[in-house]
mmCIF file of C-alpha atoms and ligand atoms in Angstrom:
data_model
loop_
_atom_site.group_PDB
_atom_site.id
_atom_site.type_symbol
_atom_site.label_atom_id
_atom_site.label_comp_id
_atom_site.label_asym_id
_atom_site.label_seq_id
_atom_site.Cartn_x
_atom_site.Cartn_y
_atom_site.Cartn_z
ATOM 1 C CA MET U 1 31.413 -59.040 74.142
ATOM 2 C CA SER U 2 27.792 -57.290 73.615
ATOM 3 C CA ALA U 3 27.854 -54.666 71.341
ATOM 4 C CA SER U 4 27.223 -51.082 72.225
ATOM 5 C CA ILE U 5 24.154 -49.864 69.879
ATOM 6 C CA ILE U 6 24.630 -47.130 67.520
ATOM 7 C CA ASP U 7 21.240 -45.113 68.006
ATOM 8 C CA GLY U 8 20.403 -43.893 64.385
ATOM 9 C CA LYS U 9 17.002 -42.276 65.654
ATOM 10 C CA GLN U 10 18.760 -40.520 68.633
ATOM 11 C CA LEU U 11 21.797 -39.430 66.436
ATOM 12 C CA GLY U 12 19.525 -38.439 63.522
ATOM 13 C CA ALA U 13 17.247 -36.370 65.975
ATOM 14 C CA GLU U 14 20.257 -34.704 67.524
ATOM 15 C CA ILE U 15 21.478 -33.792 63.662
ATOM 16 C CA GLU U 16 17.740 -32.336 63.068
ATOM 17 C CA GLU U 17 17.880 -30.231 66.366
ATOM 18 C CA GLY U 18 20.837 -28.688 64.305
ATOM 19 C CA LEU U 19 19.389 -28.190 61.372
ATOM 20 C CA LYS U 20 16.084 -26.579 62.806
ATOM 21 C CA SER U 21 17.953 -23.162 63.930
ATOM 22 C CA SER U 22 19.371 -22.899 60.593
ATOM 23 C CA VAL U 23 16.149 -23.398 59.035
ATOM 24 C CA SER U 24 14.365 -20.752 61.343
ATOM 25 C CA LYS U 25 16.977 -18.254 60.603
ATOM 26 C CA MET U 26 16.290 -18.520 56.581
ATOM 27 C CA THR U 27 12.721 -18.940 57.327
ATOM 28 C CA ALA U 28 13.136 -15.412 59.092
ATOM 29 C CA SER U 29 15.439 -13.789 56.329
ATOM 30 C CA SER U 30 13.775 -15.073 53.282
ATOM 31 C CA ARG U 31 12.079 -18.332 53.010
ATOM 32 C CA ALA U 32 11.758 -21.891 54.322
ATOM 33 C CA PRO U 33 13.659 -24.338 52.683
ATOM 34 C CA HIS U 34 11.611 -26.200 50.019
ATOM 35 C CA LEU U 35 11.739 -30.016 49.140
ATOM 36 C CA VAL U 36 9.749 -31.682 46.382
ATOM 37 C CA VAL U 37 8.995 -35.447 46.498
ATOM 38 C CA VAL U 38 7.639 -36.812 43.175
ATOM 39 C CA ILE U 39 6.254 -40.640 43.419
ATOM 40 C CA VAL U 40 5.148 -42.356 40.329
ATOM 41 C CA GLY U 41 2.365 -45.317 40.935
ATOM 42 C CA LYS U 42 1.128 -47.353 43.997
ATOM 43 C CA ASP U 43 4.321 -49.083 45.485
ATOM 44 C CA PRO U 44 3.062 -49.279 49.454
ATOM 45 C CA ALA U 45 6.705 -49.308 50.670
ATOM 46 C CA SER U 46 7.623 -46.112 48.639
ATOM 47 C CA PHE U 47 4.079 -44.435 50.446
ATOM 48 C CA VAL U 48 5.714 -45.314 54.135
ATOM 49 C CA TYR U 49 9.282 -43.837 53.048
ATOM 50 C CA VAL U 50 7.603 -40.729 51.246
ATOM 51 C CA ARG U 51 5.638 -40.195 54.347
ATOM 52 C CA ASN U 52 8.254 -40.616 57.099
ATOM 53 C CA LYS U 53 10.199 -37.731 54.459
ATOM 54 C CA GLU U 54 7.454 -35.570 54.643
ATOM 55 C CA LYS U 55 6.898 -35.902 58.965
ATOM 56 C CA ALA U 56 10.688 -35.018 59.191
ATOM 57 C CA CYS U 57 10.304 -31.791 57.068
ATOM 58 C CA LYS U 58 7.487 -30.742 58.975
ATOM 59 C CA ARG U 59 9.452 -31.207 62.490
ATOM 60 C CA ILE U 60 12.250 -29.385 60.885
ATOM 61 C CA GLY U 61 10.184 -26.502 59.260
ATOM 62 C CA ILE U 62 11.179 -27.492 55.809
ATOM 63 C CA ARG U 63 8.343 -26.770 53.256
ATOM 64 C CA SER U 64 7.538 -30.342 51.449
ATOM 65 C CA THR U 65 5.217 -30.761 48.432
ATOM 66 C CA ARG U 66 4.542 -34.045 46.846
ATOM 67 C CA TYR U 67 3.409 -34.801 43.154
ATOM 68 C CA ASP U 68 1.591 -38.051 42.902
ATOM 69 C CA LEU U 69 1.739 -39.200 39.240
ATOM 70 C CA PRO U 70 -0.522 -42.083 38.274
ATOM 71 C CA GLU U 71 0.713 -45.662 37.371
ATOM 72 C CA ASP U 72 -0.007 -44.944 33.700
ATOM 73 C CA SER U 73 1.542 -41.797 33.262
ATOM 74 C CA ASN U 74 4.558 -41.583 30.569
ATOM 75 C CA HIS U 75 8.240 -40.585 30.863
ATOM 76 C CA ASP U 76 7.289 -37.384 29.026
ATOM 77 C CA ASP U 77 4.723 -36.535 31.737
ATOM 78 C CA LEU U 78 7.927 -36.990 34.417
ATOM 79 C CA ILE U 79 10.482 -35.187 32.003
ATOM 80 C CA SER U 80 8.453 -31.910 31.717
ATOM 81 C CA LEU U 81 7.679 -32.129 35.751
ATOM 82 C CA VAL U 82 11.657 -32.383 36.314
ATOM 83 C CA ARG U 83 12.353 -29.371 33.948
ATOM 84 C CA LYS U 84 9.517 -27.340 35.701
ATOM 85 C CA LEU U 85 11.187 -27.882 38.997
ATOM 86 C CA ASN U 86 14.396 -27.644 37.935
ATOM 87 C CA ASP U 87 13.525 -24.031 36.683
ATOM 88 C CA ASP U 88 11.566 -22.888 39.925
ATOM 89 C CA PRO U 89 13.453 -20.811 42.115
ATOM 90 C CA GLU U 90 11.796 -21.780 45.142
ATOM 91 C CA VAL U 91 12.278 -25.172 44.823
ATOM 92 C CA ASP U 92 15.707 -26.235 46.351
ATOM 93 C CA GLY U 93 15.442 -30.136 46.300
ATOM 94 C CA ILE U 94 14.008 -32.567 43.902
ATOM 95 C CA LEU U 95 13.381 -36.088 45.055
ATOM 96 C CA ILE U 96 12.041 -39.081 42.645
ATOM 97 C CA GLN U 97 10.823 -41.939 44.809
ATOM 98 C CA SER U 98 12.467 -44.852 43.562
ATOM 99 C CA PRO U 99 11.579 -47.513 42.241
ATOM 100 C CA LEU U 100 9.658 -45.959 39.271
ATOM 101 C CA PRO U 101 7.504 -48.207 37.415
ATOM 102 C CA SER U 102 9.493 -50.776 35.083
ATOM 103 C CA ASP U 103 9.139 -48.817 31.828
ATOM 104 C CA PHE U 104 10.996 -45.879 33.071
ATOM 105 C CA ASP U 105 14.138 -45.006 32.605
ATOM 106 C CA GLU U 106 15.504 -44.187 36.335
ATOM 107 C CA ILE U 107 19.145 -43.399 35.850
ATOM 108 C CA GLY U 108 18.067 -41.294 32.597
ATOM 109 C CA ILE U 109 15.970 -39.170 35.220
ATOM 110 C CA THR U 110 17.835 -38.998 37.825
ATOM 111 C CA GLU U 111 20.528 -37.372 35.304
ATOM 112 C CA MET U 112 17.985 -34.839 34.378
ATOM 113 C CA ILE U 113 17.519 -33.135 37.802
ATOM 114 C CA ARG U 114 20.119 -30.283 38.340
ATOM 115 C CA PRO U 115 22.859 -31.599 40.343
ATOM 116 C CA ASP U 116 22.421 -28.785 42.838
ATOM 117 C CA LYS U 117 19.003 -29.892 43.488
ATOM 118 C CA ASP U 118 19.547 -33.173 43.733
ATOM 119 C CA VAL U 119 19.233 -33.698 47.331
ATOM 120 C CA ASP U 120 19.506 -38.065 46.978
ATOM 121 C CA GLY U 121 23.040 -37.048 45.881
ATOM 122 C CA PHE U 122 22.428 -39.591 42.919
ATOM 123 C CA HIS U 123 23.566 -37.388 40.112
ATOM 124 C CA PRO U 124 26.494 -38.326 38.265
ATOM 125 C CA VAL U 125 27.983 -35.157 39.158
ATOM 126 C CA ASN U 126 27.626 -35.694 42.749
ATOM 127 C CA LEU U 127 28.702 -39.285 42.698
ATOM 128 C CA GLY U 128 31.632 -38.535 40.745
ATOM 129 C CA ARG U 129 33.013 -35.706 42.991
ATOM 130 C CA ILE U 130 33.393 -38.289 45.671
ATOM 131 C CA VAL U 131 35.710 -39.886 43.542
ATOM 132 C CA THR U 132 37.516 -36.266 43.397
ATOM 133 C CA GLY U 133 37.746 -36.515 46.950
ATOM 134 C CA ARG U 134 35.298 -33.612 47.344
ATOM 135 C CA THR U 135 32.684 -34.356 49.997
ATOM 136 C CA ASP U 136 31.190 -31.272 50.701
ATOM 137 C CA GLY U 137 28.609 -31.519 48.260
ATOM 138 C CA MET U 138 25.315 -33.753 47.998
ATOM 139 C CA LEU U 139 26.207 -36.912 49.415
ATOM 140 C CA PRO U 140 24.036 -39.891 48.883
ATOM 141 C CA CYS U 141 21.978 -39.941 52.307
ATOM 142 C CA THR U 142 22.641 -43.664 53.037
ATOM 143 C CA PRO U 143 26.598 -43.366 52.728
ATOM 144 C CA SER U 144 26.615 -40.237 54.534
ATOM 145 C CA GLY U 145 24.527 -41.417 57.247
ATOM 146 C CA ILE U 146 26.852 -44.581 57.887
ATOM 147 C CA MET U 147 29.902 -42.168 57.984
ATOM 148 C CA LYS U 148 28.372 -40.096 60.474
ATOM 149 C CA MET U 149 27.409 -42.964 62.690
ATOM 150 C CA LEU U 150 30.829 -44.513 62.324
ATOM 151 C CA GLU U 151 32.179 -41.102 63.312
ATOM 152 C CA TRP U 152 29.932 -40.984 66.153
ATOM 153 C CA THR U 153 31.565 -44.125 67.616
ATOM 154 C CA GLY U 154 34.727 -42.137 68.218
ATOM 155 C CA GLU U 155 36.623 -45.362 66.640
ATOM 156 C CA SER U 156 39.706 -44.279 64.470
ATOM 157 C CA LEU U 157 39.260 -46.061 60.984
ATOM 158 C CA LYS U 158 42.777 -45.512 59.888
ATOM 159 C CA GLY U 159 44.079 -48.335 58.323
ATOM 160 C CA LYS U 160 41.304 -50.759 59.215
ATOM 161 C CA LYS U 161 40.021 -53.493 57.388
ATOM 162 C CA ALA U 162 36.281 -52.580 55.822
ATOM 163 C CA LEU U 163 34.258 -55.021 54.111
ATOM 164 C CA VAL U 164 31.308 -53.299 52.341
ATOM 165 C CA ILE U 165 29.019 -56.253 51.104
ATOM 166 C CA GLY U 166 26.841 -54.697 47.851
ATOM 167 C CA ARG U 167 27.812 -52.680 45.084
ATOM 168 C CA SER U 168 24.879 -50.471 44.302
ATOM 169 C CA ARG U 169 25.450 -46.916 43.078
ATOM 170 C CA ILE U 170 23.167 -45.825 45.957
ATOM 171 C CA VAL U 171 24.972 -47.432 48.987
ATOM 172 C CA GLY U 172 27.746 -49.858 48.405
ATOM 173 C CA MET U 173 29.758 -48.092 45.897
ATOM 174 C CA PRO U 174 29.478 -44.412 47.502
ATOM 175 C CA ALA U 175 30.094 -45.755 51.158
ATOM 176 C CA ALA U 176 33.264 -47.675 49.971
ATOM 177 C CA LEU U 177 34.356 -44.388 48.277
ATOM 178 C CA LEU U 178 33.799 -42.455 51.450
ATOM 179 C CA LEU U 179 35.366 -44.974 53.676
ATOM 180 C CA ALA U 180 38.177 -45.063 51.473
ATOM 181 C CA GLN U 181 38.672 -41.228 51.381
ATOM 182 C CA ARG U 182 42.051 -39.379 52.906
ATOM 183 C CA GLY U 183 41.488 -38.685 56.594
ATOM 184 C CA ILE U 184 39.392 -41.767 56.870
ATOM 185 C CA ASP U 185 41.676 -43.982 55.337
ATOM 186 C CA ALA U 186 40.036 -47.534 55.641
ATOM 187 C CA THR U 187 41.324 -50.037 53.573
ATOM 188 C CA VAL U 188 38.043 -51.173 51.630
ATOM 189 C CA THR U 189 36.976 -54.423 49.804
ATOM 190 C CA ILE U 190 33.757 -54.315 48.004
ATOM 191 C CA SER U 191 31.856 -57.826 48.034
ATOM 192 C CA HIS U 192 29.179 -58.645 45.832
ATOM 193 C CA SER U 193 26.990 -61.689 44.528
ATOM 194 C CA LYS U 194 29.732 -63.315 42.691
ATOM 195 C CA SER U 195 32.375 -63.013 45.798
ATOM 196 C CA GLU U 196 33.904 -66.086 46.625
ATOM 197 C CA ASP U 197 33.840 -66.981 50.438
ATOM 198 C CA LEU U 198 31.845 -64.086 52.008
ATOM 199 C CA GLU U 199 32.640 -65.691 55.312
ATOM 200 C CA SER U 200 36.530 -65.400 55.462
ATOM 201 C CA LEU U 201 36.074 -61.979 54.209
ATOM 202 C CA CYS U 202 33.648 -60.873 57.036
ATOM 203 C CA ARG U 203 35.605 -62.772 59.923
ATOM 204 C CA SER U 204 38.615 -60.681 58.916
ATOM 205 C CA SER U 205 37.017 -57.393 58.808
ATOM 206 C CA ASP U 206 37.116 -54.220 61.498
ATOM 207 C CA ILE U 207 33.961 -52.779 59.841
ATOM 208 C CA LEU U 208 31.265 -54.276 58.085
ATOM 209 C CA ILE U 209 28.832 -52.808 55.731
ATOM 210 C CA ALA U 210 25.990 -54.930 54.830
ATOM 211 C CA ALA U 211 23.975 -53.492 52.098
ATOM 212 C CA VAL U 212 22.424 -56.685 50.143
ATOM 213 C CA GLY U 213 18.617 -56.535 51.407
ATOM 214 C CA LYS U 214 18.932 -60.368 51.825
ATOM 215 C CA PRO U 215 17.907 -61.317 55.596
ATOM 216 C CA ASP U 216 20.475 -63.034 57.784
ATOM 217 C CA MET U 217 22.727 -62.956 54.698
ATOM 218 C CA VAL U 218 25.663 -62.340 57.090
ATOM 219 C CA ARG U 219 25.544 -64.970 59.981
ATOM 220 C CA LYS U 220 26.591 -63.706 63.411
ATOM 221 C CA GLU U 221 29.680 -65.923 63.945
ATOM 222 C CA TRP U 222 31.217 -64.531 60.461
ATOM 223 C CA VAL U 223 31.758 -60.979 62.660
ATOM 224 C CA LYS U 224 35.051 -60.549 63.849
ATOM 225 C CA GLU U 225 35.482 -60.100 67.753
ATOM 226 C CA GLY U 226 35.099 -56.410 68.437
ATOM 227 C CA ALA U 227 33.968 -55.150 64.904
ATOM 228 C CA ILE U 228 31.739 -52.290 63.643
ATOM 229 C CA VAL U 229 28.813 -53.828 62.173
ATOM 230 C CA ILE U 230 26.438 -51.494 60.329
ATOM 231 C CA ASP U 231 23.631 -53.100 58.755
ATOM 232 C CA VAL U 232 21.548 -51.242 56.068
ATOM 233 C CA GLY U 233 19.232 -53.962 55.226
ATOM 234 C CA ILE U 234 15.516 -53.571 55.930
ATOM 235 C CA ASN U 235 13.656 -56.941 55.254
ATOM 236 C CA ARG U 236 10.263 -57.776 55.884
ATOM 237 C CA VAL U 237 10.269 -61.315 56.957
ATOM 238 C CA GLU U 238 7.141 -63.193 58.278
ATOM 239 C CA VAL U 239 7.439 -64.530 61.630
ATOM 240 C CA GLY U 240 4.585 -66.375 63.249
ATOM 241 C CA GLY U 241 2.152 -64.917 60.841
ATOM 242 C CA ARG U 242 3.383 -61.666 61.910
ATOM 243 C CA ILE U 243 5.387 -59.188 59.411
ATOM 244 C CA ARG U 244 8.877 -58.272 61.131
ATOM 245 C CA LEU U 245 11.503 -55.914 59.562
ATOM 246 C CA VAL U 246 15.162 -57.497 59.927
ATOM 247 C CA GLY U 247 18.759 -56.531 58.606
ATOM 248 C CA ASP U 248 21.052 -58.523 56.386
ATOM 249 C CA VAL U 249 23.000 -59.634 59.695
ATOM 250 C CA GLU U 250 21.573 -61.862 61.491
ATOM 251 C CA GLU U 251 20.794 -61.559 65.214
ATOM 252 C CA GLY U 252 22.953 -61.983 67.961
ATOM 253 C CA ALA U 253 25.946 -60.416 65.720
ATOM 254 C CA SER U 254 25.998 -58.357 69.108
ATOM 255 C CA GLU U 255 27.919 -60.976 70.894
ATOM 256 C CA TYR U 256 30.971 -60.747 68.579
ATOM 257 C CA ALA U 257 30.636 -56.959 67.354
ATOM 258 C CA LYS U 258 32.091 -53.549 69.751
ATOM 259 C CA TRP U 259 29.430 -51.633 67.766
ATOM 260 C CA ILE U 260 26.376 -52.768 66.180
ATOM 261 C CA THR U 261 23.347 -50.704 64.414
ATOM 262 C CA PRO U 262 19.637 -51.735 65.009
ATOM 263 C CA VAL U 263 17.100 -52.712 62.450
ATOM 264 C CA PRO U 264 14.808 -50.569 62.731
ATOM 265 C CA GLY U 265 16.213 -47.835 64.407
ATOM 266 C CA GLY U 266 19.737 -47.729 62.682
ATOM 267 C CA VAL U 267 20.357 -46.786 59.343
ATOM 268 C CA GLY U 268 17.053 -46.066 58.207
ATOM 269 C CA PRO U 269 16.519 -42.749 60.277
ATOM 270 C CA MET U 270 19.812 -41.497 59.512
ATOM 271 C CA THR U 271 19.207 -41.564 55.742
ATOM 272 C CA ILE U 272 16.124 -39.206 56.106
ATOM 273 C CA SER U 273 18.311 -36.963 58.786
ATOM 274 C CA MET U 274 20.915 -36.727 55.795
ATOM 275 C CA LEU U 275 18.358 -35.974 52.979
ATOM 276 C CA MET U 276 16.930 -32.837 55.872
ATOM 277 C CA MET U 277 20.856 -31.932 55.861
ATOM 278 C CA ASN U 278 21.065 -32.046 51.941
ATOM 279 C CA THR U 279 18.115 -29.806 51.581
ATOM 280 C CA VAL U 280 18.816 -27.299 54.025
ATOM 281 C CA ARG U 281 22.588 -27.142 52.395
ATOM 282 C CA ALA U 282 21.198 -27.063 48.863
ATOM 283 C CA ALA U 283 18.381 -23.980 49.999
ATOM 284 C CA GLU U 284 21.529 -22.180 51.638
ATOM 285 C CA ALA U 285 23.931 -22.500 49.086
ATOM 286 C CA ARG U 286 20.885 -20.709 46.820
ATOM 287 C CA MET U 287 20.292 -18.098 49.365
ATOM 288 C CA TYR U 288 23.193 -16.839 50.619
HETATM 289 N N1 GUN T 301 13.581 -45.434 47.821
HETATM 290 C C1 GUN T 301 14.124 -45.953 48.942
HETATM 291 N N2 GUN T 301 14.896 -45.402 49.560
HETATM 292 C C2 GUN T 301 15.287 -44.007 48.619
HETATM 293 C C3 GUN T 301 16.096 -43.015 48.826
HETATM 294 O O1 GUN T 301 16.767 -42.890 49.683
HETATM 295 N N3 GUN T 301 15.703 -42.072 47.617
HETATM 296 C C4 GUN T 301 14.538 -42.331 46.778
HETATM 297 N N4 GUN T 301 14.873 -41.301 45.668
HETATM 298 N N5 GUN T 301 14.164 -43.314 46.573
HETATM 299 C C5 GUN T 301 14.026 -44.259 47.688
#
């Protein structure tokens, strides 16, 4: 079998097309949605991610503002900025780029963002809503992008065995909850660094979500024949003196899978499109 590709770039572009018309209506009747991104310090990968978010805003017509705080700024500086943005009626979405410098309490800062402006979907109110079965709010972007990609395949997930590898609050945990929600009805296993016999877990799974950040963590022959593979990893590895981006799943897994996401061009662009969708939704909720 050679897997069909779930093209996140293409699907993300289609979603953005849909958002453009909502944005132009909003802009004509009131004002453009407004996303504020805050970056602290000089993490080079963060600059790349933030630039990609700014480019997406531009494509769609979303206003974006960026605050660059110096590496040596303190917690109070960031807290007062978040308070100011929370209170600003012209700001719809607030995103604090992760990682913050190590002396910052990242989870504490996330909790200070107003839940209705939390376009990352990381606030406990937004994460908690998923547990109650409400999936119409600010969903975390990578998990909701994964669900859109699964939906796009047209495959039924009902009763299927889904394995989520990784239990982060940003990807693994919410992705597991979304897969198990009523109406989707997958049978979900969450595995992590202490899980025994990952190979057998993978071999018996119809849906594999790899979100650990370790290149080739999932060997290609572990993939069940006909499985759907969503590779969330974006790992920089050096091959022959050049840096390449690879996922968590070994290259060649498409010989076994029915559907697979590429790296790059899979989950990454979908995450950005979901951020744009959350920003538009946040703005609509404020304006209408
Ligand atoms: N750093 C890498 N990806 C993300 C993201 O989706 N949101 C935030 N806030 N920081 C990130």
